[in-house]
GROMACS .gro file of N, CA and C in nm:
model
  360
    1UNK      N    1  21.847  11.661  12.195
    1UNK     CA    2  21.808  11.593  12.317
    1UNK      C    3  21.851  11.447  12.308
    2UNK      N    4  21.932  11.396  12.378
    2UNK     CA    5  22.003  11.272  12.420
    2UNK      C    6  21.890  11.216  12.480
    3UNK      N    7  21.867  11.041  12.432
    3UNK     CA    8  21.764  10.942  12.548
    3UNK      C    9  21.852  10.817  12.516
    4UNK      N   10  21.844  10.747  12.596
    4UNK     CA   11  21.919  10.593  12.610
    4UNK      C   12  21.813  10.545  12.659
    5UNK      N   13  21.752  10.429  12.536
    5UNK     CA   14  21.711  10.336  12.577
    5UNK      C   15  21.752  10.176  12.592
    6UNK      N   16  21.757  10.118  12.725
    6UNK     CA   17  21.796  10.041  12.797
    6UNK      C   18  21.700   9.876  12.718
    7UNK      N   19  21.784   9.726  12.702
    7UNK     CA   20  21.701   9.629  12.733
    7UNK      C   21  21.808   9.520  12.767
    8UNK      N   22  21.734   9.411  12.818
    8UNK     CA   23  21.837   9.334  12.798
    8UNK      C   24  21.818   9.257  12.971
    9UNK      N   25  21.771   9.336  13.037
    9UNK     CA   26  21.750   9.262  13.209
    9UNK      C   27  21.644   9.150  13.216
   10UNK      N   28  21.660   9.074  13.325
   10UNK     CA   29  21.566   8.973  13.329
   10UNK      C   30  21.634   8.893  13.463
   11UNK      N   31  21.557   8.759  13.460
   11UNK     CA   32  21.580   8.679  13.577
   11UNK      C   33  21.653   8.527  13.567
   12UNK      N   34  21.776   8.542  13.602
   12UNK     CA   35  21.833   8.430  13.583
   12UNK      C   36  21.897   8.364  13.703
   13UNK      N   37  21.915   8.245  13.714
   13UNK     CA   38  21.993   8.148  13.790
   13UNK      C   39  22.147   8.184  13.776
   14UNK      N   40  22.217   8.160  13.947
   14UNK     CA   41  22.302   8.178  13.961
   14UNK      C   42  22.449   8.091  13.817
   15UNK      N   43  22.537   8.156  13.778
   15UNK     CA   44  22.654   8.074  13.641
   15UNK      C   45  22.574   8.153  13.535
   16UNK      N   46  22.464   8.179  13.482
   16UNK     CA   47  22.403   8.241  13.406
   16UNK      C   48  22.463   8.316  13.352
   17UNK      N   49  22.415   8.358  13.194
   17UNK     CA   50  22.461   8.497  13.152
   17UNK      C   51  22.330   8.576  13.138
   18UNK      N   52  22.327   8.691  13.102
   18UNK     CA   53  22.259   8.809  13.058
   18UNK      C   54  22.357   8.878  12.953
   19UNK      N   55  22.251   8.946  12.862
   19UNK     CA   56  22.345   9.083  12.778
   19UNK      C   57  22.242   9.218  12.804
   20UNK      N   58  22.302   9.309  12.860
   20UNK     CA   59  22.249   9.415  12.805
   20UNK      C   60  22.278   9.506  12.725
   21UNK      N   61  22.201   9.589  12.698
   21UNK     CA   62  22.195   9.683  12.544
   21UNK      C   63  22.158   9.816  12.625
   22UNK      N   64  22.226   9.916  12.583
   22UNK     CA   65  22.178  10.057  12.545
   22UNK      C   66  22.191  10.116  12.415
   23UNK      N   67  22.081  10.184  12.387
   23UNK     CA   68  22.104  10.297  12.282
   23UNK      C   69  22.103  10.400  12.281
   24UNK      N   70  22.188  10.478  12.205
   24UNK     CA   71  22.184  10.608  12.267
   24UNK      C   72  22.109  10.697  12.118
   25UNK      N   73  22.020  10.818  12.138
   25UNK     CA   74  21.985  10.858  12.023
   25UNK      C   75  21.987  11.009  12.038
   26UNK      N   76  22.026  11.122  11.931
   26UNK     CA   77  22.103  11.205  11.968
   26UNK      C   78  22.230  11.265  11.936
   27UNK      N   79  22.217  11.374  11.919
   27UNK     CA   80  22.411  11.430  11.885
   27UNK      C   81  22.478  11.354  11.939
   28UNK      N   82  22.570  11.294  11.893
   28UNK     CA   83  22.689  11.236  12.016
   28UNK      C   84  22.826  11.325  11.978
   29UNK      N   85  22.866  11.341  12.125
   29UNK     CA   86  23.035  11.410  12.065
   29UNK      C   87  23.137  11.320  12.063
   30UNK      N   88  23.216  11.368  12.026
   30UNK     CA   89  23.336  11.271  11.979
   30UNK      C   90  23.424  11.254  12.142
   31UNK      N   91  23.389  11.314  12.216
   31UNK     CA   92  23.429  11.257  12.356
   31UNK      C   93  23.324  11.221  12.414
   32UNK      N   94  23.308  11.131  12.468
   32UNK     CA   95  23.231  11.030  12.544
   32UNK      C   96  23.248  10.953  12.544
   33UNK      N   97  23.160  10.913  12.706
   33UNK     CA   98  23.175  10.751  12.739
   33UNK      C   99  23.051  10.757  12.753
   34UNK      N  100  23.072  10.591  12.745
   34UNK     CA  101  22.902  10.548  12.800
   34UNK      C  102  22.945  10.428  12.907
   35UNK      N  103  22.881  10.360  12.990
   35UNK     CA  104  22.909  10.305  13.056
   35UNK      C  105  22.768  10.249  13.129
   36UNK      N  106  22.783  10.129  13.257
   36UNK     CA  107  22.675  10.117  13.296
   36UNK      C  108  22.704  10.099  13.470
   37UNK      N  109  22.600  10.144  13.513
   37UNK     CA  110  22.607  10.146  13.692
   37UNK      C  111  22.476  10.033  13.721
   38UNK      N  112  22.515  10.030  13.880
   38UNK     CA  113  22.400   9.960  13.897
   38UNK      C  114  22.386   9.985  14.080
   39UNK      N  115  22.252   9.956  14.102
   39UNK     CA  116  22.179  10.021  14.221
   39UNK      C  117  22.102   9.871  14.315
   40UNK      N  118  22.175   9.816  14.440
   40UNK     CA  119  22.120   9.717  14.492
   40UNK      C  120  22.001   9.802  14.602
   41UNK      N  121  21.946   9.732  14.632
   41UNK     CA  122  21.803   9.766  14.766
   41UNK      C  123  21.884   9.798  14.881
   42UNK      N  124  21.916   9.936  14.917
   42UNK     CA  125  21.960   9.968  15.013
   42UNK      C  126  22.070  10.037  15.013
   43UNK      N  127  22.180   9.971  14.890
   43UNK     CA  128  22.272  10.059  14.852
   43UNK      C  129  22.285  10.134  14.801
   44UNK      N  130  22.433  10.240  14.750
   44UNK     CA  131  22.414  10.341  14.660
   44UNK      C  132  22.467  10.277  14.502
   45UNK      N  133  22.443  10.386  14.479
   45UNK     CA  134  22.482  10.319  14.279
   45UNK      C  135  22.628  10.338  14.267
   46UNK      N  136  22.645  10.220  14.159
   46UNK     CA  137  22.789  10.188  14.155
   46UNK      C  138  22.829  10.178  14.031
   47UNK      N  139  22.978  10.190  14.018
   47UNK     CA  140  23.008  10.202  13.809
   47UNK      C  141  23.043  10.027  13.838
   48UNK      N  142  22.983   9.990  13.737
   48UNK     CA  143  23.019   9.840  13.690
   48UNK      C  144  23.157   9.878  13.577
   49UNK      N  145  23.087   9.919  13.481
   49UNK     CA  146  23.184   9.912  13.340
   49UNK      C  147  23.171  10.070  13.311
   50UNK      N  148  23.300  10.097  13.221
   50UNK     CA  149  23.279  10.233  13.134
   50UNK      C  150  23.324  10.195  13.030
   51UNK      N  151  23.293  10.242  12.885
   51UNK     CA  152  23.371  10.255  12.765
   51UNK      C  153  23.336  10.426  12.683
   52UNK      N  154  23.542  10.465  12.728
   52UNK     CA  155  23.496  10.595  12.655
   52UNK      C  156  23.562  10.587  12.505
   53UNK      N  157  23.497  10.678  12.470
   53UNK     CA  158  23.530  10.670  12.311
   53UNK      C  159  23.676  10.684  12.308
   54UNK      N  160  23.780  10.778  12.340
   54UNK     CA  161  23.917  10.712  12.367
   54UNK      C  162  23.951  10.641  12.521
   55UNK      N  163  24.056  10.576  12.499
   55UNK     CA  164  24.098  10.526  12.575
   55UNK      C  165  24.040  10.354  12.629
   56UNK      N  166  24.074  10.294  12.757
   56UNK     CA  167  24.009  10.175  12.746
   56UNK      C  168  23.893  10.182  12.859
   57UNK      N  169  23.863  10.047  12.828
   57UNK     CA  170  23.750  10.005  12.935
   57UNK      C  171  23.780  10.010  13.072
   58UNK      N  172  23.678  10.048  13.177
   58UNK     CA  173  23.735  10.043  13.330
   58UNK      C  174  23.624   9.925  13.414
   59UNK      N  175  23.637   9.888  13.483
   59UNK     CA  176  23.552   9.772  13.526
   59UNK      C  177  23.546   9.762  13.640
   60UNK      N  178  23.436   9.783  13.741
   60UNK     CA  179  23.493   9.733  13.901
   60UNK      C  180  23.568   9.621  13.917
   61UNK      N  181  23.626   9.650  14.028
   61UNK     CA  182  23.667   9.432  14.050
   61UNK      C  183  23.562   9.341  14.090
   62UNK      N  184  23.482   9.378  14.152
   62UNK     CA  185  23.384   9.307  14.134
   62UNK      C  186  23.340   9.210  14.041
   63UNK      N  187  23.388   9.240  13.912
   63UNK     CA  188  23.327   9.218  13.748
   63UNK      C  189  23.412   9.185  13.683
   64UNK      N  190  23.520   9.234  13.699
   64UNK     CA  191  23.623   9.193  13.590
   64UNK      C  192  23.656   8.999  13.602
   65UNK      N  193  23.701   8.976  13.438
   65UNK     CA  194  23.707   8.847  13.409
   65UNK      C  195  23.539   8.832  13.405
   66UNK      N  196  23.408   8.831  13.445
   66UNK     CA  197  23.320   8.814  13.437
   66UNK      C  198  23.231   8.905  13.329
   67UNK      N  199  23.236   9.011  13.323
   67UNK     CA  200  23.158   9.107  13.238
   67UNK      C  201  23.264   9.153  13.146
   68UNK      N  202  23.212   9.201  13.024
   68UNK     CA  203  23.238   9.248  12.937
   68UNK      C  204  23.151   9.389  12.874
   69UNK      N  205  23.264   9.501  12.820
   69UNK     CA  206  23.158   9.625  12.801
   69UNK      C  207  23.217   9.578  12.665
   70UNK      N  208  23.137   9.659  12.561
   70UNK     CA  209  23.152   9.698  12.404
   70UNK      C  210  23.110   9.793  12.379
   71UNK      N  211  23.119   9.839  12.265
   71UNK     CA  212  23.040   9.987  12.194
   71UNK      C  213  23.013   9.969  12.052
   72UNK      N  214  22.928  10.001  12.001
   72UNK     CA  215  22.909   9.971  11.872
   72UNK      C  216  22.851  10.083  11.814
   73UNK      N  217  22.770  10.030  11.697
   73UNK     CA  218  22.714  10.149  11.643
   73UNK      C  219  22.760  10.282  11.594
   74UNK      N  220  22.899  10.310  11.560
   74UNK     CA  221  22.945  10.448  11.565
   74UNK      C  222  22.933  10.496  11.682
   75UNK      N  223  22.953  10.428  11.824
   75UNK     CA  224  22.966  10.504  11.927
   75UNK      C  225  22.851  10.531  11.950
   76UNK      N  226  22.701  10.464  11.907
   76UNK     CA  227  22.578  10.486  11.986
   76UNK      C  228  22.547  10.374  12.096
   77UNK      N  229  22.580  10.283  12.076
   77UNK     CA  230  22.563  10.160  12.163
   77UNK      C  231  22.626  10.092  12.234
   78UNK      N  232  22.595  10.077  12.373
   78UNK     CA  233  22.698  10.016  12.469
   78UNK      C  234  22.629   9.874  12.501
   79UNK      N  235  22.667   9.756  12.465
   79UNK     CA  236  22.641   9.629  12.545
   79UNK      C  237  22.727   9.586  12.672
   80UNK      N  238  22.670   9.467  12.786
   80UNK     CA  239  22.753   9.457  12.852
   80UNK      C  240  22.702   9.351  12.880
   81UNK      N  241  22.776   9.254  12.842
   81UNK     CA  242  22.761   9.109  12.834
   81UNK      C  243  22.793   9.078  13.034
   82UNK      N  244  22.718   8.959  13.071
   82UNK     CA  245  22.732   8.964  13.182
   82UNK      C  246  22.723   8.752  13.211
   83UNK      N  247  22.870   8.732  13.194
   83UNK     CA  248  22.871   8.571  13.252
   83UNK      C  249  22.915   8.556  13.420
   84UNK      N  250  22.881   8.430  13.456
   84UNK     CA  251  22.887   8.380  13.580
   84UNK      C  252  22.777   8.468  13.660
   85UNK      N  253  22.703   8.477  13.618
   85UNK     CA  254  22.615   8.601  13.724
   85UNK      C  255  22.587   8.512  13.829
   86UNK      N  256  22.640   8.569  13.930
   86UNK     CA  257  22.601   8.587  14.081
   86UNK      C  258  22.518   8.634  14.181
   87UNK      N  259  22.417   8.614  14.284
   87UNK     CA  260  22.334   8.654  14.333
   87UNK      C  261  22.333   8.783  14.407
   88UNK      N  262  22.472   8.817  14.443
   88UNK     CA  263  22.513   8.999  14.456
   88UNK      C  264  22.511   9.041  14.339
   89UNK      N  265  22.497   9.004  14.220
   89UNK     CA  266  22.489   9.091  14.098
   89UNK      C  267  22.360   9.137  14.065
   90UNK      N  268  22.236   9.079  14.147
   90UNK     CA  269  22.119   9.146  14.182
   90UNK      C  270  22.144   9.334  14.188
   91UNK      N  271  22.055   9.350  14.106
   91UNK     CA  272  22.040   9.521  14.155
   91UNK      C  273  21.927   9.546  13.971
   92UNK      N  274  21.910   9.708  13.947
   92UNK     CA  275  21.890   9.759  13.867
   92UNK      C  276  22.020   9.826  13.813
   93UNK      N  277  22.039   9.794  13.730
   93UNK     CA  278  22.140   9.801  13.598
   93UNK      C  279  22.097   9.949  13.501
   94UNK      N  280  22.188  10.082  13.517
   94UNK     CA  281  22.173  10.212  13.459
   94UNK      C  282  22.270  10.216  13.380
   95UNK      N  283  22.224  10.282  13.227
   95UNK     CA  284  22.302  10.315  13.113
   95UNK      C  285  22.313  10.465  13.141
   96UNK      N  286  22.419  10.489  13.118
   96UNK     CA  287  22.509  10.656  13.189
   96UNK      C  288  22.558  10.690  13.046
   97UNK      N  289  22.546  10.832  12.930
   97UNK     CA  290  22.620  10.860  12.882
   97UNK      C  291  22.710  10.982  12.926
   98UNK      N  292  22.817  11.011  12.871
   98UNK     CA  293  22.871  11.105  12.978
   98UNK      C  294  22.930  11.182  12.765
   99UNK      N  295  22.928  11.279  12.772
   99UNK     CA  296  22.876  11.385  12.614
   99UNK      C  297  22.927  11.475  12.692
  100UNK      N  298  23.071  11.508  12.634
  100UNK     CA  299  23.102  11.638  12.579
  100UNK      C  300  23.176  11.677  12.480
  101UNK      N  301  23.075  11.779  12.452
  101UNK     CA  302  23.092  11.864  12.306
  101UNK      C  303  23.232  11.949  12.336
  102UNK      N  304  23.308  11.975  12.475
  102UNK     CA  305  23.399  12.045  12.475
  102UNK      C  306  23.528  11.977  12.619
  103UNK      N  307  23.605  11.951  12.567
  103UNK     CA  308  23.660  11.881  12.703
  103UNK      C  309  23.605  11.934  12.862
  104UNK      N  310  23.577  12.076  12.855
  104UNK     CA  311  23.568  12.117  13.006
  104UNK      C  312  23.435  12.140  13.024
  105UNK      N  313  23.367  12.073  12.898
  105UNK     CA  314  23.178  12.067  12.938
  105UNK      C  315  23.154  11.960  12.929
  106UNK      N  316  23.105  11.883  12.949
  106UNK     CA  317  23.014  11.730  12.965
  106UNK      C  318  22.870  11.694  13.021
  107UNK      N  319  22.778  11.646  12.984
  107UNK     CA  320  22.683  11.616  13.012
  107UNK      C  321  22.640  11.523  13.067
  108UNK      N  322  22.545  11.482  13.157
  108UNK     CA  323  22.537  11.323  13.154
  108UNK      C  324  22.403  11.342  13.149
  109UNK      N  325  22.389  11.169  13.130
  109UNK     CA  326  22.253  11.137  13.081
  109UNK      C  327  22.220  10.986  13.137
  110UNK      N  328  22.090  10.933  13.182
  110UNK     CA  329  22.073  10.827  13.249
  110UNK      C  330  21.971  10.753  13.168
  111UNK      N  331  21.954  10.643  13.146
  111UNK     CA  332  21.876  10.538  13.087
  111UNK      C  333  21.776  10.523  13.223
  112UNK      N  334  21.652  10.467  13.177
  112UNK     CA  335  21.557  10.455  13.301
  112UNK      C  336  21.612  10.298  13.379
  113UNK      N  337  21.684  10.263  13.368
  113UNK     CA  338  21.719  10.131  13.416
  113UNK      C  339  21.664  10.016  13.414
  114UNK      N  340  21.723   9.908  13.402
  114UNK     CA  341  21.651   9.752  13.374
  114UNK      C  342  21.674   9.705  13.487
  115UNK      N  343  21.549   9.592  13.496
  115UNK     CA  344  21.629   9.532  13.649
  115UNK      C  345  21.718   9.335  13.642
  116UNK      N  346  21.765   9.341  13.712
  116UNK     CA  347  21.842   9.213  13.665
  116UNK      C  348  21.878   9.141  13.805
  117UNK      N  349  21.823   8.987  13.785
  117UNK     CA  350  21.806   8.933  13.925
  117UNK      C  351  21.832   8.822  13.922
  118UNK      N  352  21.948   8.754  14.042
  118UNK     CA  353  21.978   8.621  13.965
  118UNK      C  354  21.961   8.549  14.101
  119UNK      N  355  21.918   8.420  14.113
  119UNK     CA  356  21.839   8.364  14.189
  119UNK      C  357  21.960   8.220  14.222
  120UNK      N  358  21.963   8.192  14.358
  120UNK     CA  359  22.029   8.119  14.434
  120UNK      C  360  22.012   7.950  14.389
   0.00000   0.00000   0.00000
C-alpha cells in the first residue's frame, strides 16, 4: 500500500519562496513519476511539475524558470521548490505518484494536499 505524505505549504507574500516535500512510502517500481498538481477555488486541477524516474522534468508554463521539481531518496521523494511566488499561485498543492510495476499497468496515488497562499 502506497501513501504520500505531503509538507511544506504555508502563507507567503507575493517574490516569496516556498519548498514542498512529498514522501512516498511503499513498493516503488522502477517506472514512475511523481509529480505535483494543484487545485485553485473554482478551478480544475492542474499538473504544475512531473519528475519521472526516466526521462526529464515537464513543467507548465506557467512555472517554468520559477519552480523547480527534484527527486530524491532513491526515487521516494519529490520536492518542488517554488521562487517568485505569485498571487495566482494560490491554490492547494497535490503530490501524484503515478507506479507501474508493468509498462501497460500504472497506478496512481494522491497525497491529501497542502495548501499554499501567497498574499498581494
Amino acid at each position: 500500500q502506497v501513501q504520500l505524505v505531503e509538507s511544506g505549504g504555508g502563507l507567503v507574500q507575493t517574490g516569496e519562496s516556498l519548498r514542498l516535500s512529498c514522501a512516498a512510502s511503499g513498493t516503488m517500481y522502477s517506472i514512475n513519476t511523481m509529480g505535483w498538481y494543484r487545485q485553485a477555488p473554482g478551478k480544475e486541477r492542474e499538473l504544475v511539475a512531473e519528475s519521472p524516474s526516466v526521462g526529464t522534468a515537464n513543467y507548465a508554463d506557467s512555472v517554468k524558470g520559477r519552480f523547480t521539481i527534484s527527486r530524491g531518496d532513491r526515487w521516494h521523494t519529490v520536492i518542488l521548490q517554488m521562487n517568485s511566488l505569485q498571487p495566482e499561485d494560490t491554490a492547494v498543492y497535490y503530490c501524484k505518484l503515478t507506479n507501474c510495476p508493468r509498462m501497460d499497468m500504472c497506478n496512481n496515488h494522491w497525497g491529501q494536499g497542502t495548501q499554499v497562499t501567497v498574499s498581494s
